[in-house]
Amino acid sequence: MKQLDFFYFFGSGYSYLSVMRIGKVAREAGVTVRWRPFNVRTVMGENNIALRTQHAKVRYMWRDIQRRAARHGVPFTGPPRWPTDPDLLANRVGMVAAEGGWCEDYTLASFRAWYLDGIELGSRQHLDAVLPPLGRDVDATIALADGPAAHERLVQETDAARDHGIFGAPAFVVDNETFWGDDRLEEAFAWAAGDHSLQVQPQT
């Protein structure tokens, strides 16, 4: 079965849309998804992208997300608390979850808590809300997320995203072909299925 790498960031507004949509699209396409959180702040900084200071763009972003959410049937109650996860704890817990094989469940629960329940990512309230229903001890998980292995894995995943030419979140990689943005999600899966227009050229 073809695999698609899903690069995203806990705290990315547009990543919410893909997090909520990708499971259904993947099942319909018969493609497996590897969930790969990374530190988008690092790569954005390297590319001199400072979204939080671009007020007009931020206003547009939340309205655009609202429109796309309505189009795709994704719940949207308004812009969430943003910026969020200042210490990258939610993302480092994502490293622990990826290592343990429960990253998808943790990600879905986290983005729902952030967008729909108004809980700041990386806060104790956030982790108390999402980890116990997943069968995870909060203090033990935080200890792992604060350890060197989680920090190093986040660096490695960020390096991997950079190596694929990723400069923002969300992004999707199939066979070293990179697609950026929630609006490219379906196109990425078309590539994974081998029926993208660029792959299916008429015989001459």
CSV table of N, CA, C and O in Angstrom, one decimal, residues 13-71:
chain,number,residue,atom,x,y,z
A,13,GLY,N,-2.9,26.9,12.0
A,13,GLY,CA,-4.3,27.0,11.7
A,13,GLY,C,-4.8,26.1,10.6
A,13,GLY,O,-5.8,25.4,10.7
A,14,TYR,N,-4.1,26.1,9.5
A,14,TYR,CA,-4.5,25.3,8.3
A,14,TYR,C,-4.3,23.8,8.6
A,14,TYR,O,-5.0,23.0,7.9
A,15,SER,N,-3.4,23.5,9.4
A,15,SER,CA,-3.2,22.0,9.7
A,15,SER,C,-4.5,21.4,10.3
A,15,SER,O,-4.7,20.2,10.1
A,16,TYR,N,-5.2,22.2,11.0
A,16,TYR,CA,-6.5,21.7,11.6
A,16,TYR,C,-7.4,21.1,10.5
A,16,TYR,O,-7.9,20.0,10.7
A,17,LEU,N,-7.5,21.8,9.4
A,17,LEU,CA,-8.4,21.3,8.3
A,17,LEU,C,-7.9,19.9,7.8
A,17,LEU,O,-8.7,19.0,7.6
A,18,SER,N,-6.6,19.8,7.6
A,18,SER,CA,-6.0,18.5,7.1
A,18,SER,C,-6.1,17.4,8.1
A,18,SER,O,-6.4,16.3,7.8
A,19,VAL,N,-5.9,17.8,9.4
A,19,VAL,CA,-6.0,16.8,10.5
A,19,VAL,C,-7.4,16.2,10.5
A,19,VAL,O,-7.5,14.9,10.7
A,20,MET,N,-8.4,17.0,10.3
A,20,MET,CA,-9.7,16.5,10.4
A,20,MET,C,-10.2,15.8,9.1
A,20,MET,O,-11.1,15.0,9.2
A,21,ARG,N,-9.5,16.0,8.0
A,21,ARG,CA,-10.0,15.5,6.7
A,21,ARG,C,-9.2,14.3,6.2
A,21,ARG,O,-9.7,13.5,5.5
A,22,ILE,N,-7.9,14.2,6.7
A,22,ILE,CA,-7.0,13.3,6.0
A,22,ILE,C,-7.4,11.8,6.2
A,22,ILE,O,-7.1,11.0,5.3
A,23,GLY,N,-7.9,11.4,7.3
A,23,GLY,CA,-8.2,10.0,7.5
A,23,GLY,C,-9.2,9.5,6.5
A,23,GLY,O,-9.0,8.4,6.0
A,24,LYS,N,-10.3,10.2,6.3
A,24,LYS,CA,-11.3,9.8,5.4
A,24,LYS,C,-10.8,9.7,3.9
A,24,LYS,O,-11.0,8.8,3.2
A,25,VAL,N,-10.0,10.8,3.5
A,25,VAL,CA,-9.4,10.8,2.2
A,25,VAL,C,-8.5,9.6,2.0
A,25,VAL,O,-8.5,8.9,1.0
A,26,ALA,N,-7.7,9.3,3.0
A,26,ALA,CA,-6.7,8.2,3.0
A,26,ALA,C,-7.4,6.9,2.8
A,26,ALA,O,-7.0,6.0,2.0
A,27,ARG,N,-8.5,6.7,3.6
A,27,ARG,CA,-9.2,5.4,3.5
A,27,ARG,C,-9.8,5.2,2.1
A,27,ARG,O,-9.8,4.1,1.5
A,28,GLU,N,-10.4,6.3,1.6
A,28,GLU,CA,-11.0,6.2,0.3
A,28,GLU,C,-10.0,5.9,-0.8
A,28,GLU,O,-10.3,5.3,-1.8
A,29,ALA,N,-8.8,6.5,-0.6
A,29,ALA,CA,-7.7,6.3,-1.6
A,29,ALA,C,-6.9,5.0,-1.5
A,29,ALA,O,-6.1,4.6,-2.3
A,30,GLY,N,-7.1,4.3,-0.3
A,30,GLY,CA,-6.3,3.1,0.0
A,30,GLY,C,-4.9,3.4,0.2
A,30,GLY,O,-4.0,2.7,-0.2
A,31,VAL,N,-4.6,4.6,0.9
A,31,VAL,CA,-3.2,5.0,1.1
A,31,VAL,C,-3.0,5.1,2.6
A,31,VAL,O,-3.9,5.6,3.4
A,32,THR,N,-1.9,4.7,3.1
A,32,THR,CA,-1.5,4.8,4.5
A,32,THR,C,-0.9,6.2,4.8
A,32,THR,O,-0.2,6.7,3.9
A,33,VAL,N,-1.1,6.7,6.0
A,33,VAL,CA,-0.6,8.0,6.3
A,33,VAL,C,0.4,7.9,7.5
A,33,VAL,O,0.1,7.2,8.5
A,34,ARG,N,1.6,8.5,7.3
A,34,ARG,CA,2.6,8.6,8.4
A,34,ARG,C,2.5,10.0,9.0
A,34,ARG,O,2.8,11.0,8.3
A,35,TRP,N,2.0,10.1,10.2
A,35,TRP,CA,1.8,11.4,10.8
A,35,TRP,C,3.2,11.9,11.4
A,35,TRP,O,3.8,11.3,12.2
A,36,ARG,N,3.6,13.1,10.9
A,36,ARG,CA,4.9,13.6,11.2
A,36,ARG,C,4.9,15.1,11.6
A,36,ARG,O,5.1,16.0,10.8
A,37,PRO,N,4.6,15.3,12.9
A,37,PRO,CA,4.7,16.7,13.4
A,37,PRO,C,6.1,17.2,13.3
A,37,PRO,O,7.1,16.4,13.4
A,38,PHE,N,6.3,18.5,13.0
A,38,PHE,CA,7.6,19.1,12.9
A,38,PHE,C,7.5,20.6,13.4
A,38,PHE,O,6.4,21.1,13.6
A,39,ASN,N,8.6,21.2,13.6
A,39,ASN,CA,8.6,22.6,14.1
A,39,ASN,C,8.6,23.6,12.9
A,39,ASN,O,9.7,24.0,12.4
A,40,VAL,N,7.4,23.9,12.5
A,40,VAL,CA,7.3,24.9,11.4
A,40,VAL,C,7.9,26.2,11.7
A,40,VAL,O,8.3,27.0,10.8
A,41,ARG,N,7.9,26.6,13.0
A,41,ARG,CA,8.5,27.9,13.3
A,41,ARG,C,9.9,28.0,12.9
A,41,ARG,O,10.4,29.1,12.5
A,42,THR,N,10.7,26.9,13.0
A,42,THR,CA,12.1,27.0,12.6
A,42,THR,C,12.2,27.2,11.1
A,42,THR,O,12.9,28.1,10.7
A,43,VAL,N,11.5,26.5,10.3
A,43,VAL,CA,11.6,26.7,8.8
A,43,VAL,C,11.0,28.0,8.4
A,43,VAL,O,11.5,28.6,7.4
A,44,MET,N,10.0,28.4,9.0
A,44,MET,CA,9.4,29.7,8.7
A,44,MET,C,10.4,30.9,9.0
A,44,MET,O,10.6,31.8,8.2
A,45,GLY,N,11.1,30.7,10.1
A,45,GLY,CA,12.1,31.7,10.5
A,45,GLY,C,13.2,31.7,9.5
A,45,GLY,O,13.7,32.8,9.1
A,46,GLU,N,13.6,30.6,9.0
A,46,GLU,CA,14.7,30.5,8.1
A,46,GLU,C,14.3,31.1,6.7
A,46,GLU,O,15.2,31.5,6.0
A,47,ASN,N,13.0,31.1,6.5
A,47,ASN,CA,12.5,31.7,5.2
A,47,ASN,C,12.0,33.1,5.4
A,47,ASN,O,11.3,33.7,4.5
A,48,ASN,N,12.3,33.7,6.6
A,48,ASN,CA,11.8,35.1,6.9
A,48,ASN,C,10.3,35.3,6.8
A,48,ASN,O,9.8,36.3,6.3
A,49,ILE,N,9.6,34.3,7.2
A,49,ILE,CA,8.1,34.3,7.3
A,49,ILE,C,7.7,34.6,8.7
A,49,ILE,O,8.0,33.7,9.6
A,50,ALA,N,7.1,35.7,9.0
A,50,ALA,CA,6.6,36.0,10.3
A,50,ALA,C,5.1,36.3,10.3
A,50,ALA,O,4.7,37.4,10.3
A,51,LEU,N,4.3,35.2,10.2
A,51,LEU,CA,2.9,35.4,10.0
A,51,LEU,C,2.2,36.2,11.0
A,51,LEU,O,1.3,37.0,10.7
A,52,ARG,N,2.6,36.1,12.3
A,52,ARG,CA,1.9,36.8,13.4
A,52,ARG,C,2.0,38.3,13.3
A,52,ARG,O,1.1,39.0,13.9
A,53,THR,N,2.9,38.8,12.5
A,53,THR,CA,3.0,40.3,12.4
A,53,THR,C,2.3,40.8,11.1
A,53,THR,O,2.2,42.0,10.9
A,54,GLN,N,1.8,39.8,10.3
A,54,GLN,CA,1.1,40.2,9.1
A,54,GLN,C,-0.5,40.2,9.4
A,54,GLN,O,-1.1,39.2,9.1
A,55,HIS,N,-1.0,41.3,9.9
A,55,HIS,CA,-2.3,41.3,10.5
A,55,HIS,C,-3.4,41.0,9.4
A,55,HIS,O,-4.4,40.3,9.6
A,56,ALA,N,-3.2,41.6,8.2
A,56,ALA,CA,-4.2,41.4,7.2
A,56,ALA,C,-4.2,40.0,6.7
A,56,ALA,O,-5.3,39.4,6.5
A,57,LYS,N,-3.0,39.4,6.6
A,57,LYS,CA,-3.0,38.0,6.2
A,57,LYS,C,-3.6,37.1,7.3
A,57,LYS,O,-4.2,36.1,7.0
A,58,VAL,N,-3.4,37.4,8.6
A,58,VAL,CA,-4.0,36.6,9.6
A,58,VAL,C,-5.5,36.6,9.6
A,58,VAL,O,-6.2,35.6,9.7
A,59,ARG,N,-6.0,37.9,9.4
A,59,ARG,CA,-7.5,38.0,9.3
A,59,ARG,C,-8.0,37.2,8.1
A,59,ARG,O,-9.0,36.5,8.2
A,60,TYR,N,-7.3,37.2,7.0
A,60,TYR,CA,-7.7,36.4,5.8
A,60,TYR,C,-7.6,35.0,6.1
A,60,TYR,O,-8.5,34.2,5.7
A,61,MET,N,-6.6,34.5,6.8
A,61,MET,CA,-6.4,33.1,7.1
A,61,MET,C,-7.6,32.5,7.9
A,61,MET,O,-8.1,31.5,7.5
A,62,TRP,N,-8.0,33.2,8.9
A,62,TRP,CA,-9.1,32.7,9.7
A,62,TRP,C,-10.4,32.7,8.9
A,62,TRP,O,-11.2,31.7,9.0
A,63,ARG,N,-10.7,33.7,8.1
A,63,ARG,CA,-11.9,33.6,7.2
A,63,ARG,C,-11.8,32.5,6.2
A,63,ARG,O,-12.7,31.8,5.9
A,64,ASP,N,-10.6,32.3,5.6
A,64,ASP,CA,-10.4,31.3,4.6
A,64,ASP,C,-10.6,29.9,5.3
A,64,ASP,O,-11.2,29.0,4.7
A,65,ILE,N,-10.1,29.7,6.5
A,65,ILE,CA,-10.3,28.4,7.2
A,65,ILE,C,-11.7,28.2,7.4
A,65,ILE,O,-12.3,27.1,7.3
A,66,GLN,N,-12.5,29.3,7.8
A,66,GLN,CA,-13.9,29.1,8.0
A,66,GLN,C,-14.6,28.7,6.8
A,66,GLN,O,-15.5,27.8,6.8
A,67,ARG,N,-14.2,29.3,5.6
A,67,ARG,CA,-14.9,28.9,4.4
A,67,ARG,C,-14.6,27.5,4.0
A,67,ARG,O,-15.4,26.7,3.6
A,68,ARG,N,-13.3,27.1,4.1
A,68,ARG,CA,-12.9,25.7,3.8
A,68,ARG,C,-13.5,24.7,4.7
A,68,ARG,O,-13.9,23.6,4.3
A,69,ALA,N,-13.6,25.0,6.0
A,69,ALA,CA,-14.3,24.2,6.9
A,69,ALA,C,-15.7,23.9,6.5
A,69,ALA,O,-16.2,22.8,6.5
A,70,ALA,N,-16.4,25.0,6.2
A,70,ALA,CA,-17.8,24.8,5.8
A,70,ALA,C,-17.9,24.0,4.5
A,70,ALA,O,-18.8,23.1,4.4
A,71,ARG,N,-17.0,24.2,3.6
A,71,ARG,CA,-17.1,23.5,2.3
A,71,ARG,C,-16.9,22.0,2.5
A,71,ARG,O,-17.5,21.1,1.8
